[in-house]
């Protein structure tokens, strides 16, 4: 997928002025946050499970080569194939080669962010294979020719009225009197269209929430059952997954599954949790003739042993973006690549470079909610700070910001001078702003005052107030 992360500021500006998008984004707050809070409150051992999930993933990352090889051995023993792909191009070519060998004209697809990462749909289309998205959200954005804006609710930026309009435009035989108002209407209409496509598809492509080393199984969780149809009805089932999805055992997968749905949608479990272990056996009633796992690295192995390794614990639950005030204000498209929100602000620069995505770690208020809700205890704010530092060290941050920081650090490393300068500045600003109690414009602070007023200081610095209160014996 082509990145526009460099344009984050412009993208965000557009998003803030898009009234329809702003209306659609209200769903993030009203749905996900409340549902998560309710289900988490109903599970007293949730914090212990978080620790257990973190420890499982840390163990895997410390022994990644061992578990990946074990997974491959078991997939092969079950009659399947594992394809190791270092780059998106290798992954795309591998999947196309499987489609061509099966003479596939159409493929059905379950939701997969890794497929978005490698730009799979465009590539298949250019090479004469039609991809059909089967997840309702993905189906909607495919009709609209848009990328997803959220990792578990790809069409969250679209209102119901817009979806109804899209269906009426694209489904040529749709009865004009048919009701298209509530989610069930859209699901029924999409299901009717998709059913015939499942049977016509030669290959089914899904992502994976987990890869299980001890059995060679892949696991997907869905709420619509589309993943099961996709992986069972094609002649070949292709799973595309990034290598950090591996867990050692079924028991480990079940521990993390208890965290996943609660953190994602606020359900205790997703409606379907489906395991695939190799192709159809002679005694099976149905299933694919071929089973392939395309394992993508795309820069992840380079994160091992760095300050960004913890990011590889991510289970793509989206809790961080559902609780992020910046995501709630600008939505997912503003981030300009596959992964939005706080997890995207760390993963995107890790995968496509800080030169391309350096704005994203700055798109944070550092309120810390992302880390507090992350089921894998990933220290997202800390990693964003590391990227800010890298951006600064590489000279990528704006000249004004660099000059301001250099000036501040000059004073901050000289405490007496710092106290004197802040006292003078605070006193002067306090006098100048006395009449209105605020500034509507200030030189060097235009970025702030162009969108909000700046309160005038009350004439004393924090240090002065602290000292005064201590001298009075009060709390500092
Ligand atoms: S960083 Fe944490 S909260 Fe965000 S998607 Fe990943 S696991 Fe979920």
Coordinates of C-alpha atoms and ligand atoms in Angstrom, one line a residue:
X1 CA 0.0 0.0 0.0
X2 CA 1.3 3.4 -1.0
X3 CA 2.0 5.6 2.1
X4 CA 0.8 9.2 2.6
X5 CA 2.0 9.3 6.2
X6 CA 4.3 12.3 5.2
X7 CA 1.1 14.3 4.7
X8 CA -0.3 13.6 8.2
X9 CA -0.8 17.2 9.0
X10 CA -2.7 18.0 5.8
X11 CA -4.6 14.7 6.1
X12 CA -5.6 15.5 9.7
X13 CA -6.6 19.0 8.8
X14 CA -9.0 17.7 6.1
X15 CA -10.4 15.1 8.5
X16 CA -11.1 17.7 11.2
X17 CA -13.1 19.7 8.6
X18 CA -15.1 16.7 7.2
X19 CA -18.5 16.8 9.0
X20 CA -19.6 13.4 7.7
X21 CA -16.4 11.8 9.0
X22 CA -16.7 13.5 12.3
X23 CA -20.3 12.1 12.6
X24 CA -19.1 8.6 11.8
X25 CA -16.2 8.8 14.3
X26 CA -18.7 9.2 17.2
X27 CA -19.2 5.4 17.0
X28 CA -15.6 4.8 18.2
X29 CA -16.4 6.3 21.6
X30 CA -20.0 5.2 22.1
X31 CA -19.4 1.6 21.0
X32 CA -15.9 0.2 21.7
X33 CA -15.0 2.0 24.8
X34 CA -18.1 1.3 26.8
X35 CA -18.3 -2.4 25.7
X36 CA -14.7 -3.0 26.6
X37 CA -15.0 -1.4 30.0
X38 CA -18.1 -3.5 30.8
X39 CA -16.6 -6.9 29.8
X40 CA -13.2 -6.2 31.4
X41 CA -15.0 -5.3 34.7
X42 CA -16.7 -8.6 34.5
X43 CA -13.5 -10.6 34.5
X44 CA -11.6 -10.2 37.9
X45 CA -8.5 -11.9 36.6
X46 CA -8.1 -9.6 33.6
X47 CA -4.9 -8.0 34.9
X48 CA -3.3 -11.4 35.6
X49 CA -4.3 -12.5 32.0
X50 CA -2.6 -9.4 30.7
X51 CA 0.6 -10.4 32.5
X52 CA 0.3 -13.9 31.2
X53 CA -0.3 -12.8 27.6
X54 CA 2.7 -10.4 27.8
X55 CA 5.0 -13.2 29.2
X56 CA 3.9 -15.7 26.4
X57 CA 4.7 -13.2 23.7
X58 CA 8.0 -12.2 25.3
X59 CA 9.0 -15.9 25.5
X60 CA 8.1 -16.3 21.8
X61 CA 10.1 -13.3 20.7
X62 CA 13.1 -14.6 22.6
X63 CA 12.8 -17.9 20.8
X64 CA 11.2 -16.8 17.5
X65 CA 13.4 -19.0 15.2
X66 CA 12.6 -22.1 17.2
X67 CA 8.9 -21.7 17.2
X68 CA 8.7 -20.7 13.6
X69 CA 10.6 -23.8 12.5
X70 CA 8.5 -25.9 14.7
X71 CA 5.4 -24.4 13.1
X72 CA 6.7 -25.2 9.6
X73 CA 7.6 -28.8 10.6
X74 CA 4.0 -29.3 11.8
X75 CA 2.3 -27.6 8.8
X76 CA 4.4 -29.8 6.5
X77 CA 3.6 -32.9 8.5
X78 CA -0.1 -32.1 8.0
X79 CA 0.3 -31.8 4.2
X80 CA 0.6 -28.0 4.0
X81 CA 3.3 -25.6 2.8
X82 CA 5.0 -22.7 4.5
X83 CA 6.4 -19.9 2.3
X84 CA 9.0 -17.6 3.9
X85 CA 8.8 -14.2 2.4
X86 CA 11.1 -11.4 3.4
X87 CA 9.4 -8.6 1.4
X88 CA 5.9 -7.6 0.3
X89 CA 6.9 -8.3 -3.3
X90 CA 7.9 -11.9 -2.4
X91 CA 4.6 -12.5 -0.6
X92 CA 2.5 -11.1 -3.5
X93 CA 4.4 -13.2 -6.1
X94 CA 4.0 -16.3 -4.0
X95 CA 0.3 -15.9 -3.7
X96 CA -0.1 -15.0 -7.4
X97 CA 1.8 -18.1 -8.3
X98 CA -0.6 -20.3 -6.2
X99 CA -3.6 -18.6 -7.9
X100 CA -2.1 -19.1 -11.4
X101 CA -1.4 -22.8 -10.7
X102 CA -5.0 -23.3 -9.6
X103 CA -6.1 -21.3 -12.7
X104 CA -8.0 -19.0 -10.4
X105 CA -10.1 -16.3 -11.9
X106 CA -11.6 -15.1 -8.6
X107 CA -10.4 -15.4 -5.0
X108 CA -12.4 -14.8 -1.8
X109 CA -10.7 -13.0 1.0
X110 CA -11.2 -12.7 4.7
X111 CA -10.0 -9.6 6.5
X112 CA -6.3 -9.3 6.6
X113 CA -4.2 -6.2 7.5
X114 CA -1.1 -8.0 6.2
X115 CA -2.8 -8.3 2.8
X116 CA -3.3 -4.6 3.0
X117 CA 0.3 -4.1 3.9
X118 CA 1.5 -5.9 0.8
X119 CA -1.1 -4.3 -1.5
X120 CA -2.4 -7.7 -2.5
X121 CA -5.8 -6.7 -4.0
X122 CA -4.3 -4.3 -6.5
X123 CA -1.6 -6.8 -7.5
X124 CA -4.0 -9.6 -8.0
X125 CA -6.3 -7.4 -10.1
X126 CA -3.5 -6.2 -12.3
X127 CA -2.6 -9.9 -12.9
X128 CA -6.1 -11.0 -13.9
X129 CA -7.4 -12.4 -10.6
X130 CA -10.4 -10.8 -9.1
X131 CA -10.3 -10.5 -5.2
X132 CA -13.6 -10.5 -3.4
X133 CA -13.7 -9.2 0.2
X134 CA -16.1 -11.2 2.3
X135 CA -15.9 -9.3 5.7
X136 CA -18.8 -6.8 5.6
X137 CA -16.6 -3.8 6.5
X138 CA -13.9 -4.8 3.9
X139 CA -16.7 -5.4 1.3
X140 CA -18.0 -1.9 1.9
X141 CA -14.6 -0.2 1.4
X142 CA -13.9 -2.4 -1.6
X143 CA -17.1 -1.0 -3.2
X144 CA -15.9 2.5 -2.3
X145 CA -12.3 1.9 -3.5
X146 CA -10.9 3.0 -0.2
X147 CA -8.4 1.5 2.3
X148 CA -9.5 0.5 5.8
X149 CA -9.5 3.2 8.4
X150 CA -9.5 0.9 11.5
X151 CA -7.9 -2.5 12.0
X152 CA -11.0 -4.3 13.2
X153 CA -13.7 -2.1 11.8
X154 CA -12.4 -1.1 8.4
X155 CA -15.4 0.9 7.4
X156 CA -15.9 2.8 10.7
X157 CA -15.5 6.1 8.8
X158 CA -18.6 5.5 6.6
X159 CA -22.1 6.4 7.7
X160 CA -25.1 4.2 7.2
X161 CA -26.5 6.6 4.6
X162 CA -23.3 6.4 2.6
X163 CA -23.3 2.5 2.8
X164 CA -27.0 2.5 1.6
X165 CA -26.0 4.8 -1.3
X166 CA -23.0 2.5 -2.2
X167 CA -25.1 -0.6 -2.2
X168 CA -27.8 1.0 -4.4
X169 CA -25.1 2.2 -6.8
X170 CA -23.2 -1.1 -7.1
X171 CA -25.9 -3.7 -6.7
X172 CA -27.7 -3.2 -10.0
X173 CA -30.5 -5.6 -9.3
X174 CA -31.3 -4.2 -5.8
X175 CA -35.1 -3.6 -5.3
X176 CA -35.4 0.2 -4.8
X177 CA -37.9 -0.4 -2.0
X178 CA -35.6 -2.6 0.0
X179 CA -34.9 -1.2 3.4
X180 CA -31.2 -0.4 4.0
X181 CA -31.0 1.3 7.3
X182 CA -29.7 -0.9 10.1
X183 CA -26.5 -3.1 10.1
X184 CA -28.6 -6.3 9.7
X185 CA -30.0 -4.9 6.4
X186 CA -26.5 -4.4 5.1
X187 CA -25.3 -7.8 6.3
X188 CA -28.3 -9.6 4.6
X189 CA -27.8 -7.7 1.3
X190 CA -24.0 -8.4 1.3
X191 CA -24.5 -12.0 2.2
X192 CA -26.9 -12.6 -0.7
X193 CA -24.3 -11.2 -3.1
X194 CA -21.4 -13.0 -1.6
X195 CA -22.9 -16.5 -1.4
X196 CA -22.6 -17.2 -5.1
X197 CA -19.0 -15.8 -5.1
X198 CA -17.9 -18.2 -2.4
X199 CA -18.8 -21.2 -4.6
X200 CA -17.2 -19.7 -7.7
X201 CA -13.9 -18.8 -6.0
X202 CA -10.9 -21.1 -6.8
X203 CA -8.8 -19.9 -3.9
X204 CA -9.7 -18.5 -0.4
X205 CA -7.2 -16.1 1.3
X206 CA -7.4 -15.3 5.0
X207 CA -5.2 -13.7 7.6
X208 CA -4.4 -15.3 10.9
X209 CA -4.8 -14.1 14.5
X210 CA -2.5 -16.8 15.7
X211 CA -0.1 -19.5 14.3
X212 CA 0.2 -22.4 16.7
X213 CA 3.7 -24.0 16.7
X214 CA 2.8 -27.3 18.4
X215 CA 0.1 -28.2 15.9
X216 CA 0.9 -26.2 12.7
X217 CA -2.6 -24.7 12.9
X218 CA -3.7 -21.2 12.0
X219 CA -6.5 -19.4 13.9
X220 CA -8.9 -16.7 12.8
X221 CA -11.6 -15.0 14.8
X222 CA -14.6 -13.4 13.1
X223 CA -18.1 -12.4 13.9
X224 CA -19.7 -13.1 10.5
X225 CA -18.5 -16.6 9.7
X226 CA -17.1 -15.3 6.4
X227 CA -13.7 -16.6 7.3
X228 CA -14.9 -20.2 7.6
X229 CA -16.6 -20.0 4.1
X230 CA -13.5 -18.5 2.7
X231 CA -11.1 -21.1 4.0
X232 CA -13.3 -24.1 3.4
X233 CA -14.9 -23.6 0.0
X234 CA -11.9 -22.7 -2.2
X235 CA -9.7 -25.4 -3.7
X236 CA -6.7 -23.9 -2.0
X237 CA -6.6 -22.0 1.3
X238 CA -3.8 -19.4 1.5
X239 CA -3.1 -17.9 5.0
X240 CA -1.1 -14.7 5.0
X241 CA 0.4 -13.8 8.3
X242 CA 3.3 -11.9 9.7
X243 CA 5.8 -13.9 11.7
X244 CA 5.1 -12.5 15.1
X245 CA 1.7 -14.1 15.1
X246 CA 3.2 -17.4 16.4
X247 CA 2.4 -18.8 19.8
X248 CA 3.8 -22.0 21.2
X249 CA 0.7 -24.0 22.2
X250 CA -3.1 -24.2 21.9
X251 CA -3.2 -23.3 25.6
X252 CA -1.2 -20.1 25.0
X253 CA -3.6 -19.2 22.2
X254 CA -6.6 -19.7 24.5
X255 CA -5.0 -17.4 27.1
X256 CA -4.6 -14.6 24.6
X257 CA -8.0 -15.3 23.0
X258 CA -9.6 -14.4 26.4
X259 CA -7.9 -11.0 26.1
X260 CA -8.5 -10.4 22.4
X261 CA -12.3 -10.1 22.0
X262 CA -12.7 -8.3 25.3
X263 CA -10.1 -5.7 24.3
X264 CA -11.4 -5.4 20.7
X265 CA -15.2 -5.4 20.6
X266 CA -16.0 -5.9 24.3
X267 CA -17.3 -9.4 23.6
X268 CA -16.2 -12.3 25.9
X269 CA -15.4 -14.3 22.7
X270 CA -15.8 -13.5 19.0
X271 CA -18.7 -15.4 17.5
X272 CA -16.4 -17.7 15.4
X273 CA -12.9 -18.9 16.4
X274 CA -11.8 -21.2 13.6
X275 CA -8.7 -23.4 13.5
X276 CA -7.2 -24.6 10.2
X277 CA -4.8 -27.5 10.3
X278 CA -3.6 -28.6 6.8
X279 CA -5.6 -29.4 3.7
X280 CA -8.7 -31.7 3.6
X281 CA -8.1 -35.3 4.7
X282 CA -9.8 -38.3 3.1
X283 CA -12.2 -38.6 6.0
X284 CA -13.2 -34.9 5.9
X285 CA -16.5 -33.8 4.5
X286 CA -15.2 -30.6 3.1
X287 CA -12.1 -28.4 3.0
X288 CA -9.4 -27.2 0.6
X289 CA -7.2 -29.5 -1.4
X290 CA -4.1 -27.3 -0.7
X291 CA -3.1 -25.4 2.4
X292 CA -0.4 -22.7 2.2
X293 CA 0.9 -20.3 4.9
X294 CA 2.7 -17.2 3.5
X295 CA 4.9 -15.9 6.4
X296 CA 5.8 -12.3 6.0
X297 CA 8.8 -10.6 7.7
X298 CA 8.8 -7.1 6.1
X299 CA 11.1 -5.6 8.6
X300 CA 9.8 -7.3 11.7
X301 CA 12.9 -9.4 12.4
X302 CA 14.9 -6.1 12.4
X303 CA 12.9 -4.9 15.3
X304 CA 14.1 -7.8 17.5
X305 CA 16.6 -6.7 20.1
X306 CA 15.8 -3.0 19.6
X307 CA 13.8 -0.6 21.7
X308 CA 10.8 -1.5 19.5
X309 CA 10.7 -5.2 20.0
X310 CA 7.8 -5.0 22.4
X311 CA 5.6 -3.8 19.5
X312 CA 5.8 -7.3 18.2
X313 CA 3.6 -8.4 21.0
X314 CA 0.7 -6.6 19.4
X315 CA -2.4 -8.8 18.8
X316 CA -4.2 -6.2 16.6
X317 CA -7.1 -5.7 19.0
X318 CA -7.4 -2.0 18.3
X319 CA -8.0 -1.0 22.0
X320 CA -5.3 1.6 21.7
X321 CA -6.9 3.4 18.8
X322 CA -10.4 3.1 20.3
X323 CA -9.2 5.0 23.4
X324 CA -6.9 7.5 21.6
X325 CA -8.2 11.2 21.5
X326 CA -6.1 11.8 18.4
X327 CA -7.6 8.8 16.5
X328 CA -11.1 9.8 17.6
X329 CA -10.5 13.3 16.2
X330 CA -9.0 12.5 12.8
X331 CA -9.9 8.9 12.1
X332 CA -7.6 6.3 10.4
X333 CA -7.0 7.6 6.9
X334 CA -5.1 10.6 8.2
X335 CA -2.3 8.3 9.3
X336 CA -1.7 7.5 5.7
X337 CA -0.8 3.8 5.8
X338 CA -2.3 0.5 6.9
X339 CA -2.0 0.8 10.7
X340 CA -3.5 3.9 12.4
X341 CA -3.7 5.1 16.0
X342 CA -1.0 4.7 18.6
X343 CA 0.0 1.2 17.5
X344 CA 0.4 2.6 13.9
X345 CA 2.4 5.5 15.2
X346 CA 5.0 2.9 16.3
X347 CA 4.6 0.1 13.8
X348 CA 4.5 2.3 10.7
X349 CA 7.9 4.0 11.2
X350 CA 9.3 0.6 12.1
X351 CA 8.1 -0.9 8.9
X352 CA 8.4 1.9 6.3
X353 CA 10.9 4.2 8.0
X354 CA 11.0 7.2 10.2
X355 CA 11.8 9.4 7.2
X356 CA 8.4 8.5 5.7
X357 CA 6.3 8.3 8.9
X358 CA 8.1 10.6 11.3
X359 CA 5.0 12.7 11.9
X360 CA 3.0 9.9 13.4
X361 CA 4.8 9.6 16.8
X362 CA 4.2 13.3 17.2
X363 CA 0.4 12.8 16.8
X364 CA 0.0 12.0 20.5
X365 CA -1.1 13.8 23.6
X366 CA 0.9 11.3 25.7
X367 CA -2.2 10.8 27.9
X368 CA -1.1 7.2 28.3
X369 CA -4.6 5.7 27.7
X370 CA -3.3 3.5 24.9
X371 CA -0.8 1.8 27.2
X372 CA -3.3 1.4 30.0
X373 CA -5.8 -0.5 27.9
X374 CA -3.3 -2.5 25.8
X375 CA -3.9 -6.2 26.7
X376 CA -0.2 -6.9 25.8
X377 CA 1.1 -4.1 28.1
X378 CA 3.0 -2.5 25.2
X379 CA 4.6 0.7 26.3
X380 CA 3.4 2.7 23.3
X381 CA 4.2 6.3 24.6
X382 CA 7.7 5.3 25.5
X383 CA 8.3 3.9 22.0
X384 CA 6.8 7.1 20.4
X385 CA 9.3 9.1 22.5
X386 CA 12.1 7.0 21.0
X387 CA 10.9 7.8 17.5
X388 CA 10.7 11.5 18.3
X389 CA 14.3 11.3 19.5
X390 CA 15.3 9.5 16.3
X391 CA 13.4 12.0 14.2
X392 CA 15.4 14.8 16.0
X393 CA 18.7 13.0 15.7
X394 CA 18.2 12.5 12.0
X395 CA 17.5 16.2 11.5
X396 CA 13.9 15.4 10.2
X397 CA 12.0 17.6 12.6
X398 CA 11.1 21.1 11.5
X399 CA 13.8 23.8 11.8
X400 CA 11.7 25.9 14.2
X401 CA 11.0 23.0 16.5
X402 CA 14.7 22.1 16.5
X403 CA 15.7 25.7 17.3
X404 CA 13.1 25.9 20.1
X405 CA 14.3 22.6 21.7
X406 CA 18.0 23.6 21.4
X407 CA 17.2 26.9 23.2
X408 CA 15.1 25.2 25.8
X409 CA 17.9 22.6 26.5
X410 CA 20.5 25.4 26.8
X411 CA 18.5 27.0 29.7
X412 CA 17.3 23.7 31.2
X413 CA 20.9 22.5 31.7
X414 CA 21.6 25.8 33.6
X415 CA 19.1 25.8 36.5
X416 CA 19.9 29.3 37.8
X417 CA 19.6 30.9 34.4
X418 CA 16.5 28.8 33.7
X419 CA 14.7 30.1 36.8
X420 CA 15.7 33.7 36.1
X421 CA 14.5 33.5 32.4
X422 CA 11.2 31.8 33.3
X423 CA 10.6 34.3 36.1
X424 CA 11.2 37.2 33.7
X425 CA 9.1 35.7 30.9
X426 CA 6.2 34.7 33.2
X427 CA 6.2 38.2 34.8
X428 CA 6.2 40.0 31.5
X429 CA 3.5 37.8 30.0
X430 CA 1.4 38.1 33.1
X431 CA 1.5 41.9 32.8
X432 CA 0.8 41.9 29.1
X433 CA -2.1 39.5 29.4
X434 CA -3.6 41.0 32.5
X435 CA -6.5 42.8 30.8
X436 CA -8.0 39.9 29.0
X437 CA -6.5 37.1 31.0
X438 CA -5.5 35.4 27.7
X439 CA -3.7 35.8 24.4
X440 CA -5.3 35.3 21.1
X441 CA -2.0 35.6 19.2
X442 CA 1.6 35.3 20.3
X443 CA 4.8 35.4 18.3
X444 CA 6.5 32.0 18.2
X445 CA 3.3 30.3 19.5
X446 CA 1.1 30.8 16.4
X447 CA 0.6 27.0 16.1
X448 CA -1.2 27.2 19.4
X449 CA -3.0 30.5 19.3
X450 CA -4.3 30.0 15.7
X451 CA -6.8 27.4 17.1
X452 CA -7.1 28.3 20.8
X453 CA -6.4 31.0 23.3
X454 CA -3.4 30.9 25.5
X455 CA -4.1 31.7 29.2
X456 CA -1.9 34.5 30.5
X457 CA 0.5 33.4 33.3
X458 CA -0.5 34.6 36.8
X459 CA 2.9 36.2 37.2
X460 CA 4.6 33.4 39.1
X461 CA 6.5 30.4 37.9
X462 CA 5.9 26.8 39.1
X463 CA 9.2 26.9 41.0
X464 CA 8.2 30.0 42.9
X465 CA 4.7 28.6 43.8
X466 CA 6.3 25.3 44.9
X467 CA 8.8 27.1 47.2
X468 CA 6.1 29.4 48.6
X469 CA 3.8 26.5 49.5
X470 CA 6.6 24.5 51.0
X471 CA 7.6 27.4 53.1
X472 CA 4.0 27.6 54.4
X473 CA 4.2 23.9 55.3
X474 CA 1.4 23.1 52.8
X475 CA 1.4 20.4 50.2
X476 CA 3.5 21.1 47.2
Ligands
LIG1 S1 -0.8 -2.1 20.6 FE1 -2.0 -3.2 22.2 S2 -4.0 -2.1 22.2 FE2 -3.0 -1.6 20.3 S3 -3.7 -3.1 18.8 FE3 -1.8 -3.8 19.6 S4 -2.4 -5.2 21.3 FE4 -4.2 -3.9 20.9

